[in-house]
Coordinates of C-alpha atoms in Angstrom, one line a residue:
X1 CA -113.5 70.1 -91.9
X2 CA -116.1 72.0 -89.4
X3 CA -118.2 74.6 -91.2
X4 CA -118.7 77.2 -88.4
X5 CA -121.4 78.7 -90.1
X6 CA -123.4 75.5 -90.6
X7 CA -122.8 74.6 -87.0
X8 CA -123.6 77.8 -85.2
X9 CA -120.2 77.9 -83.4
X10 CA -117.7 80.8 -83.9
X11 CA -114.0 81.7 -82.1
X12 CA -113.6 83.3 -79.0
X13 CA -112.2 86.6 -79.3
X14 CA -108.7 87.7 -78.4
X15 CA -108.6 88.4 -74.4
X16 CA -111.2 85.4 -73.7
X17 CA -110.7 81.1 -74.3
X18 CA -112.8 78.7 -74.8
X19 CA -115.4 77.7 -71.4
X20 CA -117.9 75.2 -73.2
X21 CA -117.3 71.6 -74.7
X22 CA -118.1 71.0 -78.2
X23 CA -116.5 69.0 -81.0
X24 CA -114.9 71.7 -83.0
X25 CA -110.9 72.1 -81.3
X26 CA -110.8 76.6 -81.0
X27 CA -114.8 76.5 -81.2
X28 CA -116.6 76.7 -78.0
X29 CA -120.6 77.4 -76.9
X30 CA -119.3 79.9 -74.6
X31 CA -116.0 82.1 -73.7
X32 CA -114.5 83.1 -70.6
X33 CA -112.4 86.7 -69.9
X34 CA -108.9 85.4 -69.3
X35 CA -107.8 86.7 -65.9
X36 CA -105.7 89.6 -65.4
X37 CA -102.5 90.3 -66.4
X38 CA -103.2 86.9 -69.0
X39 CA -103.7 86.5 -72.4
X40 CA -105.0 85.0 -75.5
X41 CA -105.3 85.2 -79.3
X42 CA -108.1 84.4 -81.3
X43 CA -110.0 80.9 -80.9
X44 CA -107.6 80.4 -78.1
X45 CA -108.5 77.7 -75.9
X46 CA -106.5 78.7 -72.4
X47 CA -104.8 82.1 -71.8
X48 CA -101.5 82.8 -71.3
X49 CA -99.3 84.7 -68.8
X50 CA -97.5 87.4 -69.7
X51 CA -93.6 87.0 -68.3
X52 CA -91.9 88.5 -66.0
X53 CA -91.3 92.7 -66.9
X54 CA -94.2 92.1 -69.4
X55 CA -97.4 93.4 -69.4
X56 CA -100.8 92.9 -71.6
X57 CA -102.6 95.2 -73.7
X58 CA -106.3 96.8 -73.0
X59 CA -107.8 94.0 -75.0
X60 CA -105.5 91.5 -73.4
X61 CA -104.6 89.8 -77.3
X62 CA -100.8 90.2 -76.4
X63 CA -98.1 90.7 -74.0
X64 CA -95.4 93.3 -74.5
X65 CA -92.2 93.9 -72.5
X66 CA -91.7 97.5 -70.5
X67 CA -89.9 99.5 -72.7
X68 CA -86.1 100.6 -71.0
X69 CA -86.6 103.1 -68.1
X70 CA -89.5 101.4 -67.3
X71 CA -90.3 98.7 -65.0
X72 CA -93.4 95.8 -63.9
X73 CA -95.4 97.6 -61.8
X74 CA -97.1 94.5 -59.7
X75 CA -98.9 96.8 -57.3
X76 CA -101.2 98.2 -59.6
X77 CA -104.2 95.6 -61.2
X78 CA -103.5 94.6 -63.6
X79 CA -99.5 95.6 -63.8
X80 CA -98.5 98.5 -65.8
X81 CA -95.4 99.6 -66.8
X82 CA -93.9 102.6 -64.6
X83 CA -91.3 105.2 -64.8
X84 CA -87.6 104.6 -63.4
X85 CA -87.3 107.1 -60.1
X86 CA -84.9 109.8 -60.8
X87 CA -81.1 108.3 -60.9
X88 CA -82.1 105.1 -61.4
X89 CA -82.1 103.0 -64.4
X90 CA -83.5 99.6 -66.5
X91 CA -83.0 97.7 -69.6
X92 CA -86.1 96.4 -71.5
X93 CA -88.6 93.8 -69.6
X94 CA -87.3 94.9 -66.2
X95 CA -89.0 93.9 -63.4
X96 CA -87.7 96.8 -60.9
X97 CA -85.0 99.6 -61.5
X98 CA -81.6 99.3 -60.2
X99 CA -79.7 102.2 -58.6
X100 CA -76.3 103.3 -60.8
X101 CA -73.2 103.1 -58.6
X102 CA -71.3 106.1 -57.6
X103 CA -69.9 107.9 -60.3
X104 CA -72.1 107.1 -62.6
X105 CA -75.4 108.9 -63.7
X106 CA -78.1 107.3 -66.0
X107 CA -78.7 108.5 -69.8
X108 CA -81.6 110.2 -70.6
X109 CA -83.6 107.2 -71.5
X110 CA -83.0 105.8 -68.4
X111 CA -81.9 102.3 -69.3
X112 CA -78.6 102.1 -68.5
X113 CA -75.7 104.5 -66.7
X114 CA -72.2 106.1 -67.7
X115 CA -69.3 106.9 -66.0
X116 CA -69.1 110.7 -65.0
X117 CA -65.9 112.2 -67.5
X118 CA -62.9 113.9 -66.5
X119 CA -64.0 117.3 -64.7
X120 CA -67.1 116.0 -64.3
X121 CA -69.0 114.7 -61.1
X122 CA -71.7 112.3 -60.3
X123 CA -74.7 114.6 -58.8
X124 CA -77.7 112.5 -57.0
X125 CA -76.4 109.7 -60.0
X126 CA -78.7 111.4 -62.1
X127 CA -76.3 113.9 -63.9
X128 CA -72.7 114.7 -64.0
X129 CA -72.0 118.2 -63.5
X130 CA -68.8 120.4 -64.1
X131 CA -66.6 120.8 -61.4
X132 CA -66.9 123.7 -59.3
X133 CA -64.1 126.5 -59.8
X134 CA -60.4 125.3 -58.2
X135 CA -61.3 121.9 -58.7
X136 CA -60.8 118.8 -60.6
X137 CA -61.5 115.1 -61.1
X138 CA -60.7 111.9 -62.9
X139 CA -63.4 109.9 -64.5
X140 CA -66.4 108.5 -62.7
X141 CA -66.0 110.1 -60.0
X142 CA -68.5 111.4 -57.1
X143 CA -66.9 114.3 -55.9
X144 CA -64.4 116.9 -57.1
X145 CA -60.4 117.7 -55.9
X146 CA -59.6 121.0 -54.8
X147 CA -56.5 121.7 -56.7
X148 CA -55.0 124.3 -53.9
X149 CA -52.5 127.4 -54.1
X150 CA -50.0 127.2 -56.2
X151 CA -51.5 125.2 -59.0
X152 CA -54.1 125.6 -61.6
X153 CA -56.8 123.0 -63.5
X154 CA -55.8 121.5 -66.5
X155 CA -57.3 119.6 -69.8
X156 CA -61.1 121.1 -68.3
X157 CA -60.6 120.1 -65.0
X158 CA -59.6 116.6 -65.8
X159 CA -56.3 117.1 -63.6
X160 CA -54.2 119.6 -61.5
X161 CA -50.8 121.0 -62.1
X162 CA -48.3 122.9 -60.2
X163 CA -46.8 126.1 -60.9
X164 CA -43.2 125.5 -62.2
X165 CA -40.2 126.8 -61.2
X166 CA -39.9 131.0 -62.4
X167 CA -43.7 131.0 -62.1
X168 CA -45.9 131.5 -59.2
X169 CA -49.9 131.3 -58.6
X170 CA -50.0 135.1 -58.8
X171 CA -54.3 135.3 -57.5
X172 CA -54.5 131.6 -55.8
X173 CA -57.0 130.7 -58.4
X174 CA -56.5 127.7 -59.8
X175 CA -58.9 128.9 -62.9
X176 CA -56.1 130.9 -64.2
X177 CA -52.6 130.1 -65.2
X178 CA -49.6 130.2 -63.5
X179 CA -47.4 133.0 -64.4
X180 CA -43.9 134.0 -64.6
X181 CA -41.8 135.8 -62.4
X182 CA -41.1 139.0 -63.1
X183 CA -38.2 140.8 -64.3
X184 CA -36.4 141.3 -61.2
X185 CA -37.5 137.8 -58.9
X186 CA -37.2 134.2 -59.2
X187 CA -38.7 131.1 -57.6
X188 CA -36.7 128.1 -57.2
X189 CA -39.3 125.8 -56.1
X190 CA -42.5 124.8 -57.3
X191 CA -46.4 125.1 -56.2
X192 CA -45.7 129.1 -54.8
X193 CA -48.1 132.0 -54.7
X194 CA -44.9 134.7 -55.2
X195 CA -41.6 135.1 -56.4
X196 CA -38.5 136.3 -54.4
X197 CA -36.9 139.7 -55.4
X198 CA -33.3 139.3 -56.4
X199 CA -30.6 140.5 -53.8
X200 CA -28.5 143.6 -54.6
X201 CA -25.9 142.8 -56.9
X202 CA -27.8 140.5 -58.9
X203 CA -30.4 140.4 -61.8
X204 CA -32.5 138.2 -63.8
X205 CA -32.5 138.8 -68.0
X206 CA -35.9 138.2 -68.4
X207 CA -39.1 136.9 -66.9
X208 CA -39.4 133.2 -65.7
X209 CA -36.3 133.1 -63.6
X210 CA -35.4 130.0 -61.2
X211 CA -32.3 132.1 -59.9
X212 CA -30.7 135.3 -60.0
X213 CA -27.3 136.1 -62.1
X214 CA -24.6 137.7 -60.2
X215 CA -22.9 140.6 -61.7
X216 CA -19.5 140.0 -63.1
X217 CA -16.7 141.4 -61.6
X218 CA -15.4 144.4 -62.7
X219 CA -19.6 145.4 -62.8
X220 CA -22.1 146.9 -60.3
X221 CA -25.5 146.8 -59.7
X222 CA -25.8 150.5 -60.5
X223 CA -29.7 151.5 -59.5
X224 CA -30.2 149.1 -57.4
X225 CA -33.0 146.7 -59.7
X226 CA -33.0 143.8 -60.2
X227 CA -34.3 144.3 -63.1
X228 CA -31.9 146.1 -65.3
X229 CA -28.7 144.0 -65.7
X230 CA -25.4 144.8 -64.0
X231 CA -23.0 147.8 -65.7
X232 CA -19.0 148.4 -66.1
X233 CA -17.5 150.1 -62.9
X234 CA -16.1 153.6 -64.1
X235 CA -12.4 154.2 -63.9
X236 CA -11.0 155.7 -61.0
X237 CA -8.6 158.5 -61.6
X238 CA -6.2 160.2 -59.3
X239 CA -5.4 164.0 -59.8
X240 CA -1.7 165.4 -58.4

């Protein structure tokens, strides 16, 4: 065994390697820097380079992969490890940043993306954002559905839904519910902004009517509402 103290010779340090000959294997008269962007550990005799999406540290003893988010900057000397651009995204030891597809919008970290919920749309596939008032979506999706008159947003935006039969879209906002028909009208098809006022002789018996009831015979429509159901004729009588 060497003694290093007896013979003068010590190890390089981490960051350098070994540039003179001796006997001693890790020993050497003189060390070199390794080069940028290598590496070396104590009484190293060459240096090492770092892979790819890994840079050294300041004293160039190790190598250690970008963290995710981040990316191998090789345009700066020596490379560094540089933020993702805003809606893109990495996983650890990238060597660029890759753009998330359309519908999708990366996580705060910025390492990897996720599909825009129901309701929700992709915005600059950065963030998702609620949809705007009157409209909907499915999941990962880049743009929002107007929902139209005569319908109104359901489950937080996630889908649309017509107004039923007896109900109508009383303000054409889809942001409020459908409501019934009035005592006194009915609707007999779907998706409609009003209701239709029962003809004379006829009356609904309660809101949320599809159709009208006819007054039975022998009974008359008495103020002329709709609203009020039909009464018994009175009995004529005939005076000598």
């Amino acid at each position: 065994e060497v003694n290093t103290v007896q013979s003068g010779c010590s190890s390089c340090p981490a960051g350098r390697h070994k540039a003179g000959s001796d006997n001693v294997a890790g020993l050497a008269a003189s060390c070199s820097n390794c080069a940028t962007d290598w590496y070396s550990a104590v009484g190293a005799e060459t240096c090492l380079s770092c892979g790819d999406g890994s840079v050294t540290d300041d004293l160039q003893s190790a190598c250690s992969q970008c963290d995710p988010g981040k990316f191998e900057d090789s345009s700066t000397v020596p490379h560094t490890c540089a933020d993702c651009l805003r809606g893109w995204f990495a996983e650890r030891g990238a060597v660029m940043c890759e753009h998330c597809p359309s519908g999708f919008a990366v996580d705060a970290s910025k390492s990897f993306c996720a599909g825009c919920s129901p309701g929700k749309f992709e915005h600059e596939r950065a963030t998702c954002k609620n949809c705007p008032a009157d409209y909907y979506s499915d999941a990962r999706q880049a743009d929002c559905t107007s929902c139209g008159v005569g319908s109104t947003v359901r489950d937080n935006k996630s889908w649309c839904g017509s107004c039923a039969a007896g109900q109508y879209d009383k303000d054409k906002n889809a942001e409020t519910p459908c409501e019934y028909c009035e005592v006194g009208y009915f609707q007999d098809a779907t998706r409609e902004t009003s209701c239709k006022r029962c003809p004379a002789g006829y009356y609904t018996s309660g809101p949320g009517a599809v159709t009208c009831t006819p007054c039975l015979a022998g009974q008359y429509d008495d103020d002329s509402k709709a609203a009020t159901p039909c009464v018994l004729r009175a009995a004529h009588r005939t005076f000598c």
